[in-house]
Amino acid sequence: MKRIAVLTSGGDAPGMNAAIRAVVRSAFASGLEVFGVRRGYLGLLEGDFLSLGPRDVANILQRGGTILLTARSQEFLTEEGRAKAASHLREARIDGLVAIGGDGTYRGALALVEEQGIPVVGVPGTIDNDLWGTDFTIGFDTAVNTALGAIDRIRDTAASHERVFFIEVMGRQTGFIALEVGVAGGAEVIVLPEVPTTPEACAQVILDSASKGKRSSIVVVAEGAYPGGTSALAEAVRRVGGFDGRVTVLGHIQRGGSPTARDRVLASRLGAGAVEALTGGRGGVAVGVIAGEIAEVPLKEVVGRRKDIHRRLVELARILSI
């Protein structure tokens, strides 16, 4: 193996740049040439490659987003599109690919492996932390800390005005961010896609909290946890409980910003691990961290398999919210 490429795909996540840096410099240390693919799989279809050396990735460790940009491509979803993408890699004499992203990125990587025989290694870059085969994904810790800072500030206002605040965090299908930030922020209620709730149950917790002397409450809601969204939940709880609730949607601020130290270190380890897998002839895997150690899991075992939230943490959140 003499040349490899690296791309970022899907939603951006803080720490992606740290992973790119680790791929480039680890590969350079192993005597490999590295090319960046701009705009993810769309860039593969267009042959949009640029040579990357150690100096090209200087001073990006602390930057959010991705210097390689990211985009979605309908054409790449077709077998013909993937064949076209693979042909561009072969024309550039690229022997292996590192794909940084989430479940959709992994699906594309697996298709390139199985259909085109391209050695691809997946690196988990998504704030949702929902990928199988790794305890943590790049960007999750930063997203949680960003949301936590906002919740801490909102709690000051909630306490001052003796109000209930419904705070929506990202997580259309998974509640990892909501659960972690809810526990860290001392939320009275955490609403998760994995743990269905009702306005009646939510209102009862808030009323019980008030009866124990609490004058304000924080309800953390994963964006996909309630039909109709967080505003619909707040309105339903208002009708049941008879109290006013203010809604704050944190949105895409959770994706941006400088990555935390934890995400920088994780991304660095995983980027280097991806290069090690490729140079060792182990394409078709996803690298992750399990029990603190870098692990490799076949992509076919990861794709389409979503890990569950920490159920004991759900119970702990309930206990600590009294």
PDB file of C-alpha atoms in Angstrom:
ATOM      1  CA  MET A   1       0.000   0.000   0.000  1.00  0.00           C
ATOM      2  CA  LYS A   2       1.483   3.297  -1.149  1.00  0.00           C
ATOM      3  CA  ARG A   3      -1.394   5.764  -1.341  1.00  0.00           C
ATOM      4  CA  ILE A   4      -4.490   6.233   0.784  1.00  0.00           C
ATOM      5  CA  ALA A   5      -7.315   8.758   0.832  1.00  0.00           C
ATOM      6  CA  VAL A   6      -9.428  10.190   3.630  1.00  0.00           C
ATOM      7  CA  LEU A   7     -12.908  11.721   3.540  1.00  0.00           C
ATOM      8  CA  THR A   8     -15.559  13.008   5.911  1.00  0.00           C
ATOM      9  CA  SER A   9     -19.202  12.355   5.170  1.00  0.00           C
ATOM     10  CA  GLY A  10     -22.640  13.013   6.630  1.00  0.00           C
ATOM     11  CA  GLY A  11     -23.148  15.449   9.484  1.00  0.00           C
ATOM     12  CA  ASP A  12     -20.029  17.208  10.690  1.00  0.00           C
ATOM     13  CA  ALA A  13     -18.772  16.540  14.207  1.00  0.00           C
ATOM     14  CA  PRO A  14     -16.205  18.341  16.374  1.00  0.00           C
ATOM     15  CA  GLY A  15     -12.990  16.344  16.208  1.00  0.00           C
ATOM     16  CA  MET A  16     -13.208  15.337  12.559  1.00  0.00           C
ATOM     17  CA  ASN A  17     -10.256  17.605  11.796  1.00  0.00           C
ATOM     18  CA  ALA A  18      -8.239  15.961  14.548  1.00  0.00           C
ATOM     19  CA  ALA A  19      -8.966  12.590  12.922  1.00  0.00           C
ATOM     20  CA  ILE A  20      -7.927  13.882   9.483  1.00  0.00           C
ATOM     21  CA  ARG A  21      -4.697  15.183  10.994  1.00  0.00           C
ATOM     22  CA  ALA A  22      -3.997  11.838  12.640  1.00  0.00           C
ATOM     23  CA  VAL A  23      -4.627   9.936   9.397  1.00  0.00           C
ATOM     24  CA  VAL A  24      -2.323  12.196   7.389  1.00  0.00           C
ATOM     25  CA  ARG A  25       0.545  12.249   9.855  1.00  0.00           C
ATOM     26  CA  SER A  26       0.329   8.561  10.785  1.00  0.00           C
ATOM     27  CA  ALA A  27       0.300   7.622   7.114  1.00  0.00           C
ATOM     28  CA  PHE A  28       3.245   9.940   6.402  1.00  0.00           C
ATOM     29  CA  ALA A  29       5.173   8.310   9.254  1.00  0.00           C
ATOM     30  CA  SER A  30       4.514   4.949   7.569  1.00  0.00           C
ATOM     31  CA  GLY A  31       5.818   6.184   4.222  1.00  0.00           C
ATOM     32  CA  LEU A  32       2.424   6.587   2.549  1.00  0.00           C
ATOM     33  CA  GLU A  33       1.070   9.357   0.353  1.00  0.00           C
ATOM     34  CA  VAL A  34      -2.251  10.776   1.476  1.00  0.00           C
ATOM     35  CA  PHE A  35      -5.037  12.446  -0.479  1.00  0.00           C
ATOM     36  CA  GLY A  36      -8.024  14.242   0.940  1.00  0.00           C
ATOM     37  CA  VAL A  37     -11.396  13.833  -0.749  1.00  0.00           C
ATOM     38  CA  ARG A  38     -13.441  17.025  -0.681  1.00  0.00           C
ATOM     39  CA  ARG A  39     -17.169  16.811   0.101  1.00  0.00           C
ATOM     40  CA  GLY A  40     -17.253  13.151   1.050  1.00  0.00           C
ATOM     41  CA  TYR A  41     -18.694  10.603  -1.360  1.00  0.00           C
ATOM     42  CA  LEU A  42     -19.736  13.401  -3.713  1.00  0.00           C
ATOM     43  CA  GLY A  43     -16.041  14.204  -4.055  1.00  0.00           C
ATOM     44  CA  LEU A  44     -15.307  10.570  -4.892  1.00  0.00           C
ATOM     45  CA  LEU A  45     -17.812  10.781  -7.733  1.00  0.00           C
ATOM     46  CA  GLU A  46     -16.183  13.953  -9.023  1.00  0.00           C
ATOM     47  CA  GLY A  47     -12.592  12.875  -8.438  1.00  0.00           C
ATOM     48  CA  ASP A  48     -12.069  15.900  -6.209  1.00  0.00           C
ATOM     49  CA  PHE A  49      -8.803  14.898  -4.537  1.00  0.00           C
ATOM     50  CA  LEU A  50      -6.027  16.996  -3.027  1.00  0.00           C
ATOM     51  CA  SER A  51      -2.629  15.927  -1.788  1.00  0.00           C
ATOM     52  CA  LEU A  52      -2.151  16.270   1.975  1.00  0.00           C
ATOM     53  CA  GLY A  53       1.125  16.374   3.855  1.00  0.00           C
ATOM     54  CA  PRO A  54       1.973  16.975   7.516  1.00  0.00           C
ATOM     55  CA  ARG A  55       2.066  20.764   7.077  1.00  0.00           C
ATOM     56  CA  ASP A  56      -1.284  20.812   5.294  1.00  0.00           C
ATOM     57  CA  VAL A  57      -2.994  19.635   8.479  1.00  0.00           C
ATOM     58  CA  ALA A  58      -1.183  21.984  10.856  1.00  0.00           C
ATOM     59  CA  ASN A  59      -3.327  24.009  13.269  1.00  0.00           C
ATOM     60  CA  ILE A  60      -6.549  22.115  12.577  1.00  0.00           C
ATOM     61  CA  LEU A  61      -6.603  20.038  15.770  1.00  0.00           C
ATOM     62  CA  GLN A  62      -8.623  22.682  17.578  1.00  0.00           C
ATOM     63  CA  ARG A  63     -10.999  23.534  14.741  1.00  0.00           C
ATOM     64  CA  GLY A  64     -14.585  22.367  14.577  1.00  0.00           C
ATOM     65  CA  GLY A  65     -16.275  21.170  11.399  1.00  0.00           C
ATOM     66  CA  THR A  66     -14.194  19.509   8.703  1.00  0.00           C
ATOM     67  CA  ILE A  67     -11.584  21.080   6.427  1.00  0.00           C
ATOM     68  CA  LEU A  68     -12.468  18.477   3.792  1.00  0.00           C
ATOM     69  CA  LEU A  69     -16.112  19.591   3.810  1.00  0.00           C
ATOM     70  CA  THR A  70     -19.027  17.193   3.699  1.00  0.00           C
ATOM     71  CA  ALA A  71     -22.008  16.650   1.433  1.00  0.00           C
ATOM     72  CA  ARG A  72     -24.675  14.105   0.604  1.00  0.00           C
ATOM     73  CA  SER A  73     -24.944  12.385  -2.761  1.00  0.00           C
ATOM     74  CA  GLN A  74     -27.941  10.615  -4.220  1.00  0.00           C
ATOM     75  CA  GLU A  75     -25.843   9.235  -7.056  1.00  0.00           C
ATOM     76  CA  PHE A  76     -23.534   7.436  -4.651  1.00  0.00           C
ATOM     77  CA  LEU A  77     -26.560   5.534  -3.333  1.00  0.00           C
ATOM     78  CA  THR A  78     -26.668   3.659  -6.634  1.00  0.00           C
ATOM     79  CA  GLU A  79     -24.375   0.793  -7.604  1.00  0.00           C
ATOM     80  CA  GLU A  80     -23.433   2.655 -10.771  1.00  0.00           C
ATOM     81  CA  GLY A  81     -22.447   5.688  -8.740  1.00  0.00           C
ATOM     82  CA  ARG A  82     -20.256   3.637  -6.436  1.00  0.00           C
ATOM     83  CA  ALA A  83     -18.563   2.010  -9.429  1.00  0.00           C
ATOM     84  CA  LYS A  84     -17.806   5.482 -10.779  1.00  0.00           C
ATOM     85  CA  ALA A  85     -16.383   6.542  -7.415  1.00  0.00           C
ATOM     86  CA  ALA A  86     -14.193   3.436  -7.247  1.00  0.00           C
ATOM     87  CA  SER A  87     -12.908   4.115 -10.758  1.00  0.00           C
ATOM     88  CA  HIS A  88     -11.678   7.542  -9.670  1.00  0.00           C
ATOM     89  CA  LEU A  89      -9.792   5.959  -6.770  1.00  0.00           C
ATOM     90  CA  ARG A  90      -8.165   3.442  -9.099  1.00  0.00           C
ATOM     91  CA  GLU A  91      -7.254   6.124 -11.639  1.00  0.00           C
ATOM     92  CA  ALA A  92      -5.497   8.054  -8.861  1.00  0.00           C
ATOM     93  CA  ARG A  93      -3.731   4.827  -7.820  1.00  0.00           C
ATOM     94  CA  ILE A  94      -5.206   5.077  -4.333  1.00  0.00           C
ATOM     95  CA  ASP A  95      -4.933   1.762  -2.516  1.00  0.00           C
ATOM     96  CA  GLY A  96      -7.166   2.353   0.500  1.00  0.00           C
ATOM     97  CA  LEU A  97      -9.697   4.762   1.964  1.00  0.00           C
ATOM     98  CA  VAL A  98     -10.471   6.090   5.442  1.00  0.00           C
ATOM     99  CA  ALA A  99     -14.110   7.179   5.765  1.00  0.00           C
ATOM    100  CA  ILE A 100     -14.980   9.345   8.777  1.00  0.00           C
ATOM    101  CA  GLY A 101     -18.670   9.661   9.612  1.00  0.00           C
ATOM    102  CA  GLY A 102     -21.781   7.963  10.916  1.00  0.00           C
ATOM    103  CA  ASP A 103     -24.075   5.130   9.877  1.00  0.00           C
ATOM    104  CA  GLY A 104     -24.641   6.429   6.329  1.00  0.00           C
ATOM    105  CA  THR A 105     -20.905   6.809   5.847  1.00  0.00           C
ATOM    106  CA  TYR A 106     -20.381   3.256   7.043  1.00  0.00           C
ATOM    107  CA  ARG A 107     -23.033   1.958   4.639  1.00  0.00           C
ATOM    108  CA  GLY A 108     -21.222   3.600   1.745  1.00  0.00           C
ATOM    109  CA  ALA A 109     -17.899   2.224   2.962  1.00  0.00           C
ATOM    110  CA  LEU A 110     -19.265  -1.313   3.185  1.00  0.00           C
ATOM    111  CA  ALA A 111     -20.711  -1.073  -0.328  1.00  0.00           C
ATOM    112  CA  LEU A 112     -17.313  -0.008  -1.709  1.00  0.00           C
ATOM    113  CA  VAL A 113     -15.717  -2.988   0.028  1.00  0.00           C
ATOM    114  CA  GLU A 114     -18.255  -5.583  -1.079  1.00  0.00           C
ATOM    115  CA  GLU A 115     -19.041  -4.323  -4.584  1.00  0.00           C
ATOM    116  CA  GLN A 116     -15.738  -2.803  -5.668  1.00  0.00           C
ATOM    117  CA  GLY A 117     -13.138  -4.515  -3.510  1.00  0.00           C
ATOM    118  CA  ILE A 118     -11.809  -1.176  -2.219  1.00  0.00           C
ATOM    119  CA  PRO A 119     -10.124  -1.493   1.204  1.00  0.00           C
ATOM    120  CA  VAL A 120     -12.019   0.961   3.411  1.00  0.00           C
ATOM    121  CA  VAL A 121     -11.759   1.598   7.142  1.00  0.00           C
ATOM    122  CA  GLY A 122     -14.532   3.460   8.939  1.00  0.00           C
ATOM    123  CA  VAL A 123     -13.872   5.993  11.698  1.00  0.00           C
ATOM    124  CA  PRO A 124     -16.880   6.877  13.913  1.00  0.00           C
ATOM    125  CA  GLY A 125     -17.512  10.606  13.558  1.00  0.00           C
ATOM    126  CA  THR A 126     -20.980  11.596  14.769  1.00  0.00           C
ATOM    127  CA  ILE A 127     -22.261  13.534  17.758  1.00  0.00           C
ATOM    128  CA  ASP A 128     -25.080  10.999  18.219  1.00  0.00           C
ATOM    129  CA  ASN A 129     -22.796   8.282  19.669  1.00  0.00           C
ATOM    130  CA  ASP A 130     -25.099   5.663  18.180  1.00  0.00           C
ATOM    131  CA  LEU A 131     -22.650   3.536  16.193  1.00  0.00           C
ATOM    132  CA  TRP A 132     -22.138  -0.085  17.130  1.00  0.00           C
ATOM    133  CA  GLY A 133     -18.572  -1.203  17.748  1.00  0.00           C
ATOM    134  CA  THR A 134     -17.345   1.744  19.797  1.00  0.00           C
ATOM    135  CA  ASP A 135     -18.106   3.062  23.250  1.00  0.00           C
ATOM    136  CA  PHE A 136     -17.779   6.652  22.060  1.00  0.00           C
ATOM    137  CA  THR A 137     -17.888   8.452  18.739  1.00  0.00           C
ATOM    138  CA  ILE A 138     -15.934  11.546  17.736  1.00  0.00           C
ATOM    139  CA  GLY A 139     -17.907  14.696  18.564  1.00  0.00           C
ATOM    140  CA  PHE A 140     -20.194  13.245  21.232  1.00  0.00           C
ATOM    141  CA  ASP A 141     -18.294  14.634  24.209  1.00  0.00           C
ATOM    142  CA  THR A 142     -18.107  18.108  22.669  1.00  0.00           C
ATOM    143  CA  ALA A 143     -21.814  18.105  21.814  1.00  0.00           C
ATOM    144  CA  VAL A 144     -22.723  17.072  25.358  1.00  0.00           C
ATOM    145  CA  ASN A 145     -20.552  19.775  26.897  1.00  0.00           C
ATOM    146  CA  THR A 146     -21.930  22.404  24.520  1.00  0.00           C
ATOM    147  CA  ALA A 147     -25.493  21.467  25.435  1.00  0.00           C
ATOM    148  CA  LEU A 148     -24.608  21.317  29.114  1.00  0.00           C
ATOM    149  CA  GLY A 149     -23.269  24.865  29.089  1.00  0.00           C
ATOM    150  CA  ALA A 150     -26.542  26.063  27.600  1.00  0.00           C
ATOM    151  CA  ILE A 151     -28.629  24.113  30.101  1.00  0.00           C
ATOM    152  CA  ASP A 152     -26.660  25.495  33.036  1.00  0.00           C
ATOM    153  CA  ARG A 153     -27.445  29.008  31.828  1.00  0.00           C
ATOM    154  CA  ILE A 154     -31.093  28.256  31.211  1.00  0.00           C
ATOM    155  CA  ARG A 155     -31.417  26.784  34.706  1.00  0.00           C
ATOM    156  CA  ASP A 156     -30.379  30.152  36.139  1.00  0.00           C
ATOM    157  CA  THR A 157     -33.285  31.773  34.299  1.00  0.00           C
ATOM    158  CA  ALA A 158     -35.664  28.944  35.172  1.00  0.00           C
ATOM    159  CA  ALA A 159     -34.853  29.341  38.866  1.00  0.00           C
ATOM    160  CA  SER A 160     -35.154  33.127  38.758  1.00  0.00           C
ATOM    161  CA  HIS A 161     -38.600  33.016  37.141  1.00  0.00           C
ATOM    162  CA  GLU A 162     -39.788  29.776  38.789  1.00  0.00           C
ATOM    163  CA  ARG A 163     -40.546  28.215  35.430  1.00  0.00           C
ATOM    164  CA  VAL A 164     -40.396  24.920  33.599  1.00  0.00           C
ATOM    165  CA  PHE A 165     -38.061  24.840  30.614  1.00  0.00           C
ATOM    166  CA  PHE A 166     -38.194  22.219  27.863  1.00  0.00           C
ATOM    167  CA  ILE A 167     -34.767  22.026  26.226  1.00  0.00           C
ATOM    168  CA  GLU A 168     -34.456  20.141  22.954  1.00  0.00           C
ATOM    169  CA  VAL A 169     -31.129  18.555  22.088  1.00  0.00           C
ATOM    170  CA  MET A 170     -30.115  16.642  18.989  1.00  0.00           C
ATOM    171  CA  GLY A 171     -31.008  12.979  18.691  1.00  0.00           C
ATOM    172  CA  ARG A 172     -33.719  12.177  16.177  1.00  0.00           C
ATOM    173  CA  GLN A 173     -33.518   8.433  16.719  1.00  0.00           C
ATOM    174  CA  THR A 174     -31.241   8.086  19.730  1.00  0.00           C
ATOM    175  CA  GLY A 175     -31.115   9.649  23.160  1.00  0.00           C
ATOM    176  CA  PHE A 176     -27.417   9.469  24.008  1.00  0.00           C
ATOM    177  CA  ILE A 177     -26.925  13.242  24.121  1.00  0.00           C
ATOM    178  CA  ALA A 178     -30.181  13.859  25.990  1.00  0.00           C
ATOM    179  CA  LEU A 179     -29.435  11.204  28.595  1.00  0.00           C
ATOM    180  CA  GLU A 180     -25.857  12.282  29.242  1.00  0.00           C
ATOM    181  CA  VAL A 181     -26.595  15.999  29.377  1.00  0.00           C
ATOM    182  CA  GLY A 182     -29.750  15.393  31.385  1.00  0.00           C
ATOM    183  CA  VAL A 183     -27.844  13.581  34.099  1.00  0.00           C
ATOM    184  CA  ALA A 184     -24.979  16.089  34.047  1.00  0.00           C
ATOM    185  CA  GLY A 185     -27.403  19.019  34.126  1.00  0.00           C
ATOM    186  CA  GLY A 186     -29.645  17.628  36.856  1.00  0.00           C
ATOM    187  CA  ALA A 187     -32.772  17.532  34.708  1.00  0.00           C
ATOM    188  CA  GLU A 188     -36.016  16.632  36.420  1.00  0.00           C
ATOM    189  CA  VAL A 189     -37.249  14.814  33.306  1.00  0.00           C
ATOM    190  CA  ILE A 190     -35.344  13.301  30.376  1.00  0.00           C
ATOM    191  CA  VAL A 191     -37.406  12.340  27.332  1.00  0.00           C
ATOM    192  CA  LEU A 192     -35.770   9.749  25.072  1.00  0.00           C
ATOM    193  CA  PRO A 193     -36.788   7.926  21.868  1.00  0.00           C
ATOM    194  CA  GLU A 194     -35.796   4.644  23.531  1.00  0.00           C
ATOM    195  CA  VAL A 195     -37.992   5.247  26.594  1.00  0.00           C
ATOM    196  CA  PRO A 196     -41.471   6.390  25.498  1.00  0.00           C
ATOM    197  CA  THR A 197     -43.279   8.715  27.877  1.00  0.00           C
ATOM    198  CA  THR A 198     -46.578  10.579  28.044  1.00  0.00           C
ATOM    199  CA  PRO A 199     -47.456  14.185  28.849  1.00  0.00           C
ATOM    200  CA  GLU A 200     -49.255  12.878  31.924  1.00  0.00           C
ATOM    201  CA  ALA A 201     -46.149  11.132  33.231  1.00  0.00           C
ATOM    202  CA  CYS A 202     -43.991  14.171  32.496  1.00  0.00           C
ATOM    203  CA  ALA A 203     -46.428  16.525  34.210  1.00  0.00           C
ATOM    204  CA  GLN A 204     -46.635  14.285  37.248  1.00  0.00           C
ATOM    205  CA  VAL A 205     -42.884  14.351  37.771  1.00  0.00           C
ATOM    206  CA  ILE A 206     -42.896  18.148  37.593  1.00  0.00           C
ATOM    207  CA  LEU A 207     -45.828  18.396  40.002  1.00  0.00           C
ATOM    208  CA  ASP A 208     -44.155  15.960  42.404  1.00  0.00           C
ATOM    209  CA  SER A 209     -40.975  18.043  42.238  1.00  0.00           C
ATOM    210  CA  ALA A 210     -42.959  21.176  43.069  1.00  0.00           C
ATOM    211  CA  SER A 211     -44.577  19.444  46.041  1.00  0.00           C
ATOM    212  CA  LYS A 212     -41.086  18.722  47.373  1.00  0.00           C
ATOM    213  CA  GLY A 213     -40.104  22.364  47.232  1.00  0.00           C
ATOM    214  CA  LYS A 214     -38.658  22.709  43.736  1.00  0.00           C
ATOM    215  CA  ARG A 215     -39.656  26.015  42.165  1.00  0.00           C
ATOM    216  CA  SER A 216     -38.354  25.273  38.674  1.00  0.00           C
ATOM    217  CA  SER A 217     -37.774  22.241  36.483  1.00  0.00           C
ATOM    218  CA  ILE A 218     -35.696  21.326  33.481  1.00  0.00           C
ATOM    219  CA  VAL A 219     -37.025  18.850  30.922  1.00  0.00           C
ATOM    220  CA  VAL A 220     -34.403  17.639  28.432  1.00  0.00           C
ATOM    221  CA  VAL A 221     -35.925  16.256  25.236  1.00  0.00           C
ATOM    222  CA  ALA A 222     -34.207  14.389  22.412  1.00  0.00           C
ATOM    223  CA  GLU A 223     -35.497  15.954  19.182  1.00  0.00           C
ATOM    224  CA  GLY A 224     -37.170  12.773  17.922  1.00  0.00           C
ATOM    225  CA  ALA A 225     -38.548  11.567  21.232  1.00  0.00           C
ATOM    226  CA  TYR A 226     -42.101  12.912  21.009  1.00  0.00           C
ATOM    227  CA  PRO A 227     -44.495  12.988  18.031  1.00  0.00           C
ATOM    228  CA  GLY A 228     -44.869  16.551  16.832  1.00  0.00           C
ATOM    229  CA  GLY A 229     -41.710  17.711  18.551  1.00  0.00           C
ATOM    230  CA  THR A 230     -40.768  19.376  21.794  1.00  0.00           C
ATOM    231  CA  SER A 231     -43.227  22.250  21.438  1.00  0.00           C
ATOM    232  CA  ALA A 232     -46.071  19.743  21.092  1.00  0.00           C
ATOM    233  CA  LEU A 233     -44.898  17.980  24.233  1.00  0.00           C
ATOM    234  CA  ALA A 234     -44.675  21.253  26.165  1.00  0.00           C
ATOM    235  CA  GLU A 235     -48.197  22.205  25.107  1.00  0.00           C
ATOM    236  CA  ALA A 236     -49.565  18.784  26.056  1.00  0.00           C
ATOM    237  CA  VAL A 237     -47.867  18.960  29.455  1.00  0.00           C
ATOM    238  CA  ARG A 238     -49.280  22.457  29.966  1.00  0.00           C
ATOM    239  CA  ARG A 239     -52.806  21.204  29.327  1.00  0.00           C
ATOM    240  CA  VAL A 240     -52.361  18.310  31.755  1.00  0.00           C
ATOM    241  CA  GLY A 241     -50.417  20.047  34.516  1.00  0.00           C
ATOM    242  CA  GLY A 242     -51.745  23.565  34.243  1.00  0.00           C
ATOM    243  CA  PHE A 243     -48.350  25.279  34.209  1.00  0.00           C
ATOM    244  CA  ASP A 244     -46.534  27.236  31.533  1.00  0.00           C
ATOM    245  CA  GLY A 245     -43.405  25.818  29.930  1.00  0.00           C
ATOM    246  CA  ARG A 246     -40.821  27.592  27.793  1.00  0.00           C
ATOM    247  CA  VAL A 247     -39.129  25.754  24.918  1.00  0.00           C
ATOM    248  CA  THR A 248     -35.510  26.200  23.870  1.00  0.00           C
ATOM    249  CA  VAL A 249     -34.149  24.331  20.844  1.00  0.00           C
ATOM    250  CA  LEU A 250     -30.348  24.121  20.959  1.00  0.00           C
ATOM    251  CA  GLY A 251     -30.071  22.840  17.387  1.00  0.00           C
ATOM    252  CA  HIS A 252     -26.864  22.903  15.395  1.00  0.00           C
ATOM    253  CA  ILE A 253     -24.761  24.725  17.973  1.00  0.00           C
ATOM    254  CA  GLN A 254     -24.140  21.211  19.303  1.00  0.00           C
ATOM    255  CA  ARG A 255     -22.284  20.285  16.115  1.00  0.00           C
ATOM    256  CA  GLY A 256     -19.966  23.265  16.035  1.00  0.00           C
ATOM    257  CA  GLY A 257     -17.150  24.658  18.100  1.00  0.00           C
ATOM    258  CA  SER A 258     -13.714  23.566  19.162  1.00  0.00           C
ATOM    259  CA  PRO A 259     -13.582  19.890  20.192  1.00  0.00           C
ATOM    260  CA  THR A 260     -12.945  18.993  23.807  1.00  0.00           C
ATOM    261  CA  ALA A 261      -9.657  17.425  24.852  1.00  0.00           C
ATOM    262  CA  ARG A 262     -11.420  14.096  25.113  1.00  0.00           C
ATOM    263  CA  ASP A 263     -12.645  14.289  21.511  1.00  0.00           C
ATOM    264  CA  ARG A 264      -9.253  15.431  20.248  1.00  0.00           C
ATOM    265  CA  VAL A 265      -7.507  12.494  21.869  1.00  0.00           C
ATOM    266  CA  LEU A 266     -10.178  10.022  20.742  1.00  0.00           C
ATOM    267  CA  ALA A 267     -10.038  11.299  17.159  1.00  0.00           C
ATOM    268  CA  SER A 268      -6.246  11.137  17.149  1.00  0.00           C
ATOM    269  CA  ARG A 269      -6.243   7.552  18.371  1.00  0.00           C
ATOM    270  CA  LEU A 270      -8.918   6.435  15.921  1.00  0.00           C
ATOM    271  CA  GLY A 271      -7.317   8.185  12.936  1.00  0.00           C
ATOM    272  CA  ALA A 272      -4.019   6.481  13.678  1.00  0.00           C
ATOM    273  CA  GLY A 273      -5.845   3.188  14.232  1.00  0.00           C
ATOM    274  CA  ALA A 274      -7.474   3.444  10.815  1.00  0.00           C
ATOM    275  CA  VAL A 275      -4.089   3.816   9.120  1.00  0.00           C
ATOM    276  CA  GLU A 276      -2.746   0.865  11.087  1.00  0.00           C
ATOM    277  CA  ALA A 277      -5.672  -1.254   9.909  1.00  0.00           C
ATOM    278  CA  LEU A 278      -5.128  -0.317   6.269  1.00  0.00           C
ATOM    279  CA  THR A 279      -1.372  -0.884   6.324  1.00  0.00           C
ATOM    280  CA  GLY A 280      -1.994  -4.199   8.042  1.00  0.00           C
ATOM    281  CA  GLY A 281      -4.255  -5.321   5.198  1.00  0.00           C
ATOM    282  CA  ARG A 282      -7.398  -5.148   7.305  1.00  0.00           C
ATOM    283  CA  GLY A 283      -9.806  -3.181   5.129  1.00  0.00           C
ATOM    284  CA  GLY A 284     -13.543  -3.581   5.612  1.00  0.00           C
ATOM    285  CA  VAL A 285     -13.469  -2.762   9.316  1.00  0.00           C
ATOM    286  CA  ALA A 286     -14.522   0.093  11.551  1.00  0.00           C
ATOM    287  CA  VAL A 287     -12.171   1.253  14.269  1.00  0.00           C
ATOM    288  CA  GLY A 288     -13.558   2.145  17.658  1.00  0.00           C
ATOM    289  CA  VAL A 289     -12.662   2.322  21.310  1.00  0.00           C
ATOM    290  CA  ILE A 290     -13.969  -0.409  23.596  1.00  0.00           C
ATOM    291  CA  ALA A 291     -13.114  -0.426  27.296  1.00  0.00           C
ATOM    292  CA  GLY A 292     -10.418   2.144  26.593  1.00  0.00           C
ATOM    293  CA  GLU A 293      -8.650   0.170  23.868  1.00  0.00           C
ATOM    294  CA  ILE A 294      -8.699   0.596  20.095  1.00  0.00           C
ATOM    295  CA  ALA A 295     -10.730  -2.177  18.499  1.00  0.00           C
ATOM    296  CA  GLU A 296     -11.566  -3.224  14.939  1.00  0.00           C
ATOM    297  CA  VAL A 297     -15.024  -4.541  14.090  1.00  0.00           C
ATOM    298  CA  PRO A 298     -16.077  -5.751  10.611  1.00  0.00           C
ATOM    299  CA  LEU A 299     -18.194  -3.122   8.870  1.00  0.00           C
ATOM    300  CA  LYS A 300     -20.822  -5.719   8.008  1.00  0.00           C
ATOM    301  CA  GLU A 301     -21.371  -6.256  11.743  1.00  0.00           C
ATOM    302  CA  VAL A 302     -21.691  -2.545  12.417  1.00  0.00           C
ATOM    303  CA  VAL A 303     -23.891  -1.271   9.581  1.00  0.00           C
ATOM    304  CA  GLY A 304     -27.557  -1.045  10.468  1.00  0.00           C
ATOM    305  CA  ARG A 305     -26.944  -2.126  14.041  1.00  0.00           C
ATOM    306  CA  ARG A 306     -27.681   0.596  16.574  1.00  0.00           C
ATOM    307  CA  LYS A 307     -26.424   0.366  20.121  1.00  0.00           C
ATOM    308  CA  ASP A 308     -28.734   0.908  23.055  1.00  0.00           C
ATOM    309  CA  ILE A 309     -28.521   3.699  25.598  1.00  0.00           C
ATOM    310  CA  HIS A 310     -27.215   2.995  29.088  1.00  0.00           C
ATOM    311  CA  ARG A 311     -30.386   1.735  30.802  1.00  0.00           C
ATOM    312  CA  ARG A 312     -28.913   1.921  34.292  1.00  0.00           C
ATOM    313  CA  LEU A 313     -28.115   5.570  33.675  1.00  0.00           C
ATOM    314  CA  VAL A 314     -31.802   6.134  32.888  1.00  0.00           C
ATOM    315  CA  GLU A 315     -32.721   4.744  36.275  1.00  0.00           C
ATOM    316  CA  LEU A 316     -29.986   6.748  37.986  1.00  0.00           C
ATOM    317  CA  ALA A 317     -31.325   9.909  36.376  1.00  0.00           C
ATOM    318  CA  ARG A 318     -34.759   9.179  37.814  1.00  0.00           C
ATOM    319  CA  ILE A 319     -33.367   8.589  41.298  1.00  0.00           C
ATOM    320  CA  LEU A 320     -31.209  11.718  41.326  1.00  0.00           C
ATOM    321  CA  SER A 321     -33.997  13.987  40.095  1.00  0.00           C
ATOM    322  CA  ILE A 322     -35.999  13.825  43.355  1.00  0.00           C
TER     323      ILE A 322
END
